[in-house]
PDB file of C-alpha atoms in Angstrom:
ATOM      1  CA  UNK A 139     -90.848 156.095  22.251  1.00 64.00           C
ATOM      2  CA  UNK A 140     -89.361 155.789  25.760  1.00 76.00           C
ATOM      3  CA  UNK A 141     -87.552 152.553  26.274  1.00 91.00           C
ATOM      4  CA  UNK A 142     -89.426 152.633  29.973  1.00 96.00           C
ATOM      5  CA  UNK A 143     -92.966 153.628  30.603  1.00 96.00           C
ATOM      6  CA  UNK A 144     -94.474 153.653  33.814  1.00 97.00           C
ATOM      7  CA  UNK A 145     -98.047 154.244  34.637  1.00 96.00           C
ATOM      8  CA  UNK A 146     -99.967 155.996  36.442  1.00 97.00           C
ATOM      9  CA  UNK A 147     -97.736 158.968  36.335  1.00 96.00           C
ATOM     10  CA  UNK A 148     -99.650 160.292  39.202  1.00 97.00           C
ATOM     11  CA  UNK A 149    -101.281 158.581  42.161  1.00 97.00           C
ATOM     12  CA  UNK A 150    -103.166 159.620  45.090  1.00 97.00           C
ATOM     13  CA  UNK A 151    -104.252 156.947  47.736  1.00 97.00           C
ATOM     14  CA  UNK A 152    -105.760 157.239  51.215  1.00 97.00           C
ATOM     15  CA  UNK A 153    -103.621 155.738  54.045  1.00 97.00           C
ATOM     16  CA  UNK A 154    -104.058 152.145  54.562  1.00 97.00           C
ATOM     17  CA  UNK A 155    -104.707 151.183  50.725  1.00 97.00           C
ATOM     18  CA  UNK A 156    -103.155 148.856  48.322  1.00 98.00           C
ATOM     19  CA  UNK A 157    -101.070 150.785  46.114  1.00 98.00           C
ATOM     20  CA  UNK A 158     -99.833 149.276  42.409  1.00 98.00           C
ATOM     21  CA  UNK A 159     -97.416 151.039  40.032  1.00 98.00           C
ATOM     22  CA  UNK A 160     -96.644 149.436  36.491  1.00 98.00           C
ATOM     23  CA  UNK A 161     -93.575 149.662  34.784  1.00 98.00           C
ATOM     24  CA  UNK A 162     -93.149 148.262  30.552  1.00 97.00           C
ATOM     25  CA  UNK A 163     -89.446 148.320  29.133  1.00 96.00           C
ATOM     26  CA  UNK A 164     -89.101 147.637  25.447  1.00 94.00           C
ATOM     27  CA  UNK A 165     -85.503 146.034  25.295  1.00 90.00           C
ATOM     28  CA  UNK A 166     -83.975 142.911  26.828  1.00 90.00           C
ATOM     29  CA  UNK A 167     -82.544 143.470  30.452  1.00 92.00           C
ATOM     30  CA  UNK A 168     -80.502 141.986  32.425  1.00 91.00           C
ATOM     31  CA  UNK A 169     -81.971 143.806  35.650  1.00 93.00           C
ATOM     32  CA  UNK A 170     -84.796 146.222  36.750  1.00 96.00           C
ATOM     33  CA  UNK A 171     -84.059 148.698  39.430  1.00 96.00           C
ATOM     34  CA  UNK A 172     -86.854 150.157  41.699  1.00 98.00           C
ATOM     35  CA  UNK A 173     -85.735 153.461  43.394  1.00 97.00           C
ATOM     36  CA  UNK A 174     -87.616 155.889  45.668  1.00 97.00           C
ATOM     37  CA  UNK A 175     -86.864 159.774  45.171  1.00 96.00           C
ATOM     38  CA  UNK A 176     -87.731 161.527  48.223  1.00 89.00           C
ATOM     39  CA  UNK A 177     -89.169 165.274  48.038  1.00 85.00           C
ATOM     40  CA  UNK A 178     -85.475 166.449  48.642  1.00 82.00           C
ATOM     41  CA  UNK A 179     -84.542 164.617  45.356  1.00 84.00           C
ATOM     42  CA  UNK A 180     -82.217 162.084  47.098  1.00 90.00           C
ATOM     43  CA  UNK A 181     -82.837 158.572  45.428  1.00 94.00           C
ATOM     44  CA  UNK A 182     -82.745 155.320  47.149  1.00 93.00           C
ATOM     45  CA  UNK A 183     -82.506 151.912  45.807  1.00 93.00           C
ATOM     46  CA  UNK A 184     -85.456 149.810  46.743  1.00 95.00           C
ATOM     47  CA  UNK A 185     -85.135 146.263  44.874  1.00 95.00           C
ATOM     48  CA  UNK A 186     -83.208 144.999  42.325  1.00 94.00           C
ATOM     49  CA  UNK A 187     -84.828 142.209  40.321  1.00 94.00           C
ATOM     50  CA  UNK A 188     -84.133 139.953  37.162  1.00 93.00           C
ATOM     51  CA  UNK A 189     -86.804 137.511  37.735  1.00 94.00           C
ATOM     52  CA  UNK A 190     -89.440 136.646  40.125  1.00 95.00           C
ATOM     53  CA  UNK A 191     -90.560 138.233  43.229  1.00 97.00           C
ATOM     54  CA  UNK A 192     -89.270 140.567  46.074  1.00 97.00           C
ATOM     55  CA  UNK A 193     -90.438 141.687  49.202  1.00 97.00           C
ATOM     56  CA  UNK A 194     -89.176 144.010  51.828  1.00 96.00           C
ATOM     57  CA  UNK A 195     -91.353 145.015  54.380  1.00 97.00           C
ATOM     58  CA  UNK A 196     -94.634 146.480  52.872  1.00 98.00           C
ATOM     59  CA  UNK A 197     -93.053 146.553  49.655  1.00 98.00           C
ATOM     60  CA  UNK A 198     -93.375 143.808  46.821  1.00 98.00           C
ATOM     61  CA  UNK A 199     -91.830 143.981  43.565  1.00 98.00           C
ATOM     62  CA  UNK A 200     -92.294 141.217  40.552  1.00 98.00           C
ATOM     63  CA  UNK A 201     -91.264 141.478  37.035  1.00 97.00           C
ATOM     64  CA  UNK A 202     -92.332 139.092  34.363  1.00 97.00           C
ATOM     65  CA  UNK A 203     -89.335 138.754  31.418  1.00 94.00           C
ATOM     66  CA  UNK A 204     -91.431 137.713  28.440  1.00 94.00           C
ATOM     67  CA  UNK A 205     -94.196 140.239  28.909  1.00 96.00           C
ATOM     68  CA  UNK A 206     -91.353 143.053  29.838  1.00 96.00           C
ATOM     69  CA  UNK A 207     -93.554 143.908  32.679  1.00 97.00           C
ATOM     70  CA  UNK A 208     -92.665 145.067  35.972  1.00 98.00           C
ATOM     71  CA  UNK A 209     -94.964 146.299  39.289  1.00 98.00           C
ATOM     72  CA  UNK A 210     -94.052 147.486  42.369  1.00 98.00           C
ATOM     73  CA  UNK A 211     -96.662 146.963  45.211  1.00 98.00           C
ATOM     74  CA  UNK A 212     -97.328 148.738  48.527  1.00 98.00           C
ATOM     75  CA  UNK A 213     -99.596 147.290  50.971  1.00 97.00           C
ATOM     76  CA  UNK A 214    -101.172 149.311  53.696  1.00 96.00           C
ATOM     77  CA  UNK A 215     -99.807 152.767  52.015  1.00 97.00           C
ATOM     78  CA  UNK A 216     -98.764 155.711  54.768  1.00 96.00           C
ATOM     79  CA  UNK A 217     -98.340 159.293  54.072  1.00 96.00           C
ATOM     80  CA  UNK A 218     -94.706 158.431  54.772  1.00 95.00           C
ATOM     81  CA  UNK A 219     -94.805 156.536  51.378  1.00 97.00           C
ATOM     82  CA  UNK A 220     -95.320 160.049  49.645  1.00 97.00           C
ATOM     83  CA  UNK A 221     -92.682 160.312  47.013  1.00 97.00           C
ATOM     84  CA  UNK A 222     -91.621 159.613  43.404  1.00 97.00           C
ATOM     85  CA  UNK A 223     -91.366 155.783  42.489  1.00 98.00           C
ATOM     86  CA  UNK A 224     -88.938 155.453  39.220  1.00 98.00           C
ATOM     87  CA  UNK A 225     -88.471 152.339  37.397  1.00 98.00           C
ATOM     88  CA  UNK A 226     -85.123 151.681  35.765  1.00 96.00           C
ATOM     89  CA  UNK A 227     -83.725 149.180  33.525  1.00 95.00           C
ATOM     90  CA  UNK A 228     -80.127 147.659  32.971  1.00 92.00           C
ATOM     91  CA  UNK A 229     -80.413 146.835  29.180  1.00 88.00           C
ATOM     92  CA  UNK A 230     -78.464 143.929  27.531  1.00 84.00           C
ATOM     93  CA  UNK A 231     -77.746 145.433  24.290  1.00 77.00           C
ATOM     94  CA  UNK A 232     -74.960 147.659  23.958  1.00 68.00           C
ATOM     95  CA  UNK A 233     -72.736 146.610  26.617  1.00 65.00           C
ATOM     96  CA  UNK A 234     -72.357 148.187  30.049  1.00 74.00           C
ATOM     97  CA  UNK A 235     -74.266 148.581  33.235  1.00 83.00           C
ATOM     98  CA  UNK A 236     -75.779 152.292  33.124  1.00 90.00           C
ATOM     99  CA  UNK A 237     -79.250 152.277  33.797  1.00 93.00           C
ATOM    100  CA  UNK A 238     -82.283 153.856  31.340  1.00 94.00           C
ATOM    101  CA  UNK A 239     -84.672 155.609  33.617  1.00 96.00           C
ATOM    102  CA  UNK A 240     -88.718 155.987  33.581  1.00 96.00           C
ATOM    103  CA  UNK A 241     -90.208 159.083  34.186  1.00 95.00           C
ATOM    104  CA  UNK A 242     -91.239 158.131  37.610  1.00 96.00           C
ATOM    105  CA  UNK A 243     -94.961 157.839  39.258  1.00 98.00           C
ATOM    106  CA  UNK A 244     -95.496 160.505  41.821  1.00 97.00           C
ATOM    107  CA  UNK A 245     -97.167 159.131  44.768  1.00 98.00           C
ATOM    108  CA  UNK A 246     -99.304 161.068  47.454  1.00 97.00           C
ATOM    109  CA  UNK A 247    -100.780 159.365  50.386  1.00 97.00           C
ATOM    110  CA  UNK A 248    -103.028 160.954  52.218  1.00 97.00           C
ATOM    111  CA  UNK A 249    -104.561 160.550  56.230  1.00 92.00           C
TER     112      UNK A 249
ATOM    113  CA  UNK B 189     -75.429 151.363  56.736  1.00 74.00           C
ATOM    114  CA  UNK B 190     -72.350 152.804  53.871  1.00 76.00           C
ATOM    115  CA  UNK B 191     -73.556 155.463  51.992  1.00 91.00           C
ATOM    116  CA  UNK B 192     -72.492 157.608  48.680  1.00 95.00           C
ATOM    117  CA  UNK B 193     -71.711 161.102  50.111  1.00 95.00           C
ATOM    118  CA  UNK B 194     -71.829 164.412  47.508  1.00 97.00           C
ATOM    119  CA  UNK B 195     -70.631 167.638  47.878  1.00 97.00           C
ATOM    120  CA  UNK B 196     -71.577 170.523  47.423  1.00 97.00           C
ATOM    121  CA  UNK B 197     -75.139 169.933  48.076  1.00 96.00           C
ATOM    122  CA  UNK B 198     -76.235 173.154  46.161  1.00 97.00           C
ATOM    123  CA  UNK B 199     -74.038 175.213  44.174  1.00 97.00           C
ATOM    124  CA  UNK B 200     -74.987 178.092  42.137  1.00 98.00           C
ATOM    125  CA  UNK B 201     -72.369 179.408  39.442  1.00 98.00           C
ATOM    126  CA  UNK B 202     -72.051 181.897  36.702  1.00 97.00           C
ATOM    127  CA  UNK B 203     -72.603 180.735  32.923  1.00 97.00           C
ATOM    128  CA  UNK B 204     -69.057 179.912  31.312  1.00 97.00           C
ATOM    129  CA  UNK B 205     -67.567 178.992  34.895  1.00 98.00           C
ATOM    130  CA  UNK B 206     -65.806 175.735  35.928  1.00 98.00           C
ATOM    131  CA  UNK B 207     -67.931 173.646  38.142  1.00 98.00           C
ATOM    132  CA  UNK B 208     -66.357 170.373  39.946  1.00 97.00           C
ATOM    133  CA  UNK B 209     -68.865 168.051  41.869  1.00 98.00           C
ATOM    134  CA  UNK B 210     -67.581 165.911  44.501  1.00 97.00           C
ATOM    135  CA  UNK B 211     -68.254 162.237  45.233  1.00 97.00           C
ATOM    136  CA  UNK B 212     -67.062 159.633  47.897  1.00 96.00           C
ATOM    137  CA  UNK B 213     -68.141 156.456  46.757  1.00 95.00           C
ATOM    138  CA  UNK B 214     -68.447 153.468  49.308  1.00 93.00           C
ATOM    139  CA  UNK B 215     -65.266 152.474  50.074  1.00 88.00           C
ATOM    140  CA  UNK B 216     -64.883 148.515  48.542  1.00 87.00           C
ATOM    141  CA  UNK B 217     -67.203 149.653  45.483  1.00 91.00           C
ATOM    142  CA  UNK B 218     -65.397 149.195  41.731  1.00 90.00           C
ATOM    143  CA  UNK B 219     -68.341 150.646  39.421  1.00 93.00           C
ATOM    144  CA  UNK B 220     -69.244 154.568  39.661  1.00 94.00           C
ATOM    145  CA  UNK B 221     -71.584 156.474  37.894  1.00 96.00           C
ATOM    146  CA  UNK B 222     -72.690 160.034  37.161  1.00 97.00           C
ATOM    147  CA  UNK B 223     -76.516 160.862  36.253  1.00 97.00           C
ATOM    148  CA  UNK B 224     -78.196 164.000  36.122  1.00 97.00           C
ATOM    149  CA  UNK B 225     -82.018 165.104  36.633  1.00 97.00           C
ATOM    150  CA  UNK B 226     -83.069 168.413  34.837  1.00 96.00           C
ATOM    151  CA  UNK B 227     -85.921 169.772  37.139  1.00 94.00           C
ATOM    152  CA  UNK B 228     -89.064 167.951  35.917  1.00 92.00           C
ATOM    153  CA  UNK B 229     -87.351 165.603  33.614  1.00 94.00           C
ATOM    154  CA  UNK B 230     -86.354 161.876  34.153  1.00 95.00           C
ATOM    155  CA  UNK B 231     -82.825 161.043  35.448  1.00 96.00           C
ATOM    156  CA  UNK B 232     -80.159 160.534  32.504  1.00 97.00           C
ATOM    157  CA  UNK B 233     -76.961 158.787  32.514  1.00 96.00           C
ATOM    158  CA  UNK B 234     -74.133 160.697  32.087  1.00 97.00           C
ATOM    159  CA  UNK B 235     -70.953 158.664  32.540  1.00 96.00           C
ATOM    160  CA  UNK B 236     -69.500 155.201  34.089  1.00 94.00           C
ATOM    161  CA  UNK B 237     -66.148 154.777  35.415  1.00 93.00           C
ATOM    162  CA  UNK B 238     -64.198 151.519  36.005  1.00 91.00           C
ATOM    163  CA  UNK B 239     -60.558 150.217  36.746  1.00 87.00           C
ATOM    164  CA  UNK B 240     -59.688 154.130  36.574  1.00 87.00           C
ATOM    165  CA  UNK B 241     -61.242 154.728  32.902  1.00 91.00           C
ATOM    166  CA  UNK B 242     -64.272 155.804  31.343  1.00 94.00           C
ATOM    167  CA  UNK B 243     -66.252 152.653  30.182  1.00 92.00           C
ATOM    168  CA  UNK B 244     -69.194 154.293  29.109  1.00 93.00           C
ATOM    169  CA  UNK B 245     -70.771 157.939  28.130  1.00 94.00           C
ATOM    170  CA  UNK B 246     -73.624 159.461  27.155  1.00 94.00           C
ATOM    171  CA  UNK B 247     -74.036 161.483  24.210  1.00 94.00           C
ATOM    172  CA  UNK B 248     -74.408 164.300  26.621  1.00 95.00           C
ATOM    173  CA  UNK B 249     -71.075 163.840  28.312  1.00 96.00           C
ATOM    174  CA  UNK B 250     -69.175 165.869  25.582  1.00 94.00           C
ATOM    175  CA  UNK B 251     -65.957 167.451  25.872  1.00 95.00           C
ATOM    176  CA  UNK B 252     -67.065 170.215  28.354  1.00 96.00           C
ATOM    177  CA  UNK B 253     -67.264 167.110  30.692  1.00 97.00           C
ATOM    178  CA  UNK B 254     -64.470 165.241  32.518  1.00 97.00           C
ATOM    179  CA  UNK B 255     -64.281 162.537  35.350  1.00 96.00           C
ATOM    180  CA  UNK B 256     -61.664 161.554  37.534  1.00 93.00           C
ATOM    181  CA  UNK B 257     -60.792 159.848  40.625  1.00 91.00           C
ATOM    182  CA  UNK B 258     -57.623 161.737  41.566  1.00 82.00           C
ATOM    183  CA  UNK B 259     -56.969 159.980  45.240  1.00 82.00           C
ATOM    184  CA  UNK B 260     -58.781 156.568  45.108  1.00 77.00           C
ATOM    185  CA  UNK B 261     -61.580 157.641  47.320  1.00 84.00           C
ATOM    186  CA  UNK B 262     -62.817 160.887  45.577  1.00 92.00           C
ATOM    187  CA  UNK B 263     -64.824 160.774  42.497  1.00 95.00           C
ATOM    188  CA  UNK B 264     -65.235 164.225  40.831  1.00 96.00           C
ATOM    189  CA  UNK B 265     -67.267 165.452  37.780  1.00 98.00           C
ATOM    190  CA  UNK B 266     -66.093 168.757  36.387  1.00 97.00           C
ATOM    191  CA  UNK B 267     -67.800 170.706  34.056  1.00 98.00           C
ATOM    192  CA  UNK B 268     -65.268 173.253  32.013  1.00 96.00           C
ATOM    193  CA  UNK B 269     -67.610 175.921  31.024  1.00 95.00           C
ATOM    194  CA  UNK B 270     -70.996 175.663  32.195  1.00 97.00           C
ATOM    195  CA  UNK B 271     -74.326 176.481  30.267  1.00 97.00           C
ATOM    196  CA  UNK B 272     -77.416 177.387  31.344  1.00 97.00           C
ATOM    197  CA  UNK B 273     -78.844 174.257  30.031  1.00 96.00           C
ATOM    198  CA  UNK B 274     -76.455 172.190  32.237  1.00 97.00           C
ATOM    199  CA  UNK B 275     -78.380 173.363  35.405  1.00 98.00           C
ATOM    200  CA  UNK B 276     -79.839 170.499  37.078  1.00 97.00           C
ATOM    201  CA  UNK B 277     -78.991 167.565  40.181  1.00 97.00           C
ATOM    202  CA  UNK B 278     -76.093 165.581  39.639  1.00 98.00           C
ATOM    203  CA  UNK B 279     -76.160 162.274  41.161  1.00 97.00           C
ATOM    204  CA  UNK B 280     -73.230 159.925  41.975  1.00 97.00           C
ATOM    205  CA  UNK B 281     -73.391 156.200  42.731  1.00 96.00           C
ATOM    206  CA  UNK B 282     -71.243 153.418  42.836  1.00 94.00           C
ATOM    207  CA  UNK B 283     -71.530 149.359  42.899  1.00 92.00           C
ATOM    208  CA  UNK B 284     -69.454 146.638  44.607  1.00 87.00           C
ATOM    209  CA  UNK B 285     -69.843 144.502  41.298  1.00 81.00           C
ATOM    210  CA  UNK B 286     -71.061 144.816  37.555  1.00 75.00           C
ATOM    211  CA  UNK B 287     -74.347 143.472  38.516  1.00 75.00           C
ATOM    212  CA  UNK B 288     -74.762 144.650  42.321  1.00 82.00           C
ATOM    213  CA  UNK B 289     -77.042 146.989  43.739  1.00 86.00           C
ATOM    214  CA  UNK B 290     -76.546 150.598  43.157  1.00 90.00           C
ATOM    215  CA  UNK B 291     -76.027 153.197  45.947  1.00 94.00           C
ATOM    216  CA  UNK B 292     -76.874 156.755  45.020  1.00 95.00           C
ATOM    217  CA  UNK B 293     -75.777 160.073  46.615  1.00 95.00           C
ATOM    218  CA  UNK B 294     -78.332 162.763  47.623  1.00 94.00           C
ATOM    219  CA  UNK B 295     -77.197 164.981  44.326  1.00 96.00           C
ATOM    220  CA  UNK B 296     -75.520 168.190  43.942  1.00 97.00           C
ATOM    221  CA  UNK B 297     -77.808 170.476  42.964  1.00 97.00           C
ATOM    222  CA  UNK B 298     -76.226 173.078  40.066  1.00 98.00           C
ATOM    223  CA  UNK B 299     -77.873 176.004  38.966  1.00 98.00           C
ATOM    224  CA  UNK B 300     -76.339 178.285  36.256  1.00 98.00           C
ATOM    225  CA  UNK B 301     -77.233 181.686  36.030  1.00 97.00           C
TER     226      UNK B 301
END
């Protein structure tokens, strides 16, 4: 079983829709990252969370530490939001700062 | 905005050849990482580097791999004798502190023929 599971794997939405991507993890963590991977392959950090909720523009990320679950929401989605969204966690076991990645959610927003 | 830069963006090499991938982390950062992503798969951790030494490495990071920070700015990943299965996108990342935000480079795509 993967330590980090994301759903859905693929998502197609119409412009303007509210989008939710989910991430569940099975280990104790000190932080959870939401990342965006562009079609060309580059990775951009969107959020780093250890509790609660963060908002940046149309993006909102929440985390529930007790339930080992995080969500990334996109409000008023736009075609330029089309990308792969990746959840990654920094585990508290084994020490170190490495991230363990989910398999990503491929999002396509259509006009 | 500060950024992590990686070179080359794409390298094609023959199996058995040595490859060096270069990264320039953000200047005041202290923690450096290499990750890789085989096409169609998830991103995997290779190695972390702090205080001029490896702090953690994965099972993937065997004797064929090495990292160094030769001049206090560049952070390099060397693959001594490339194999077909080393074909992947390699990402460098840096952090200012252990719990800080992570900044990724654009990646270096390595193709081994």
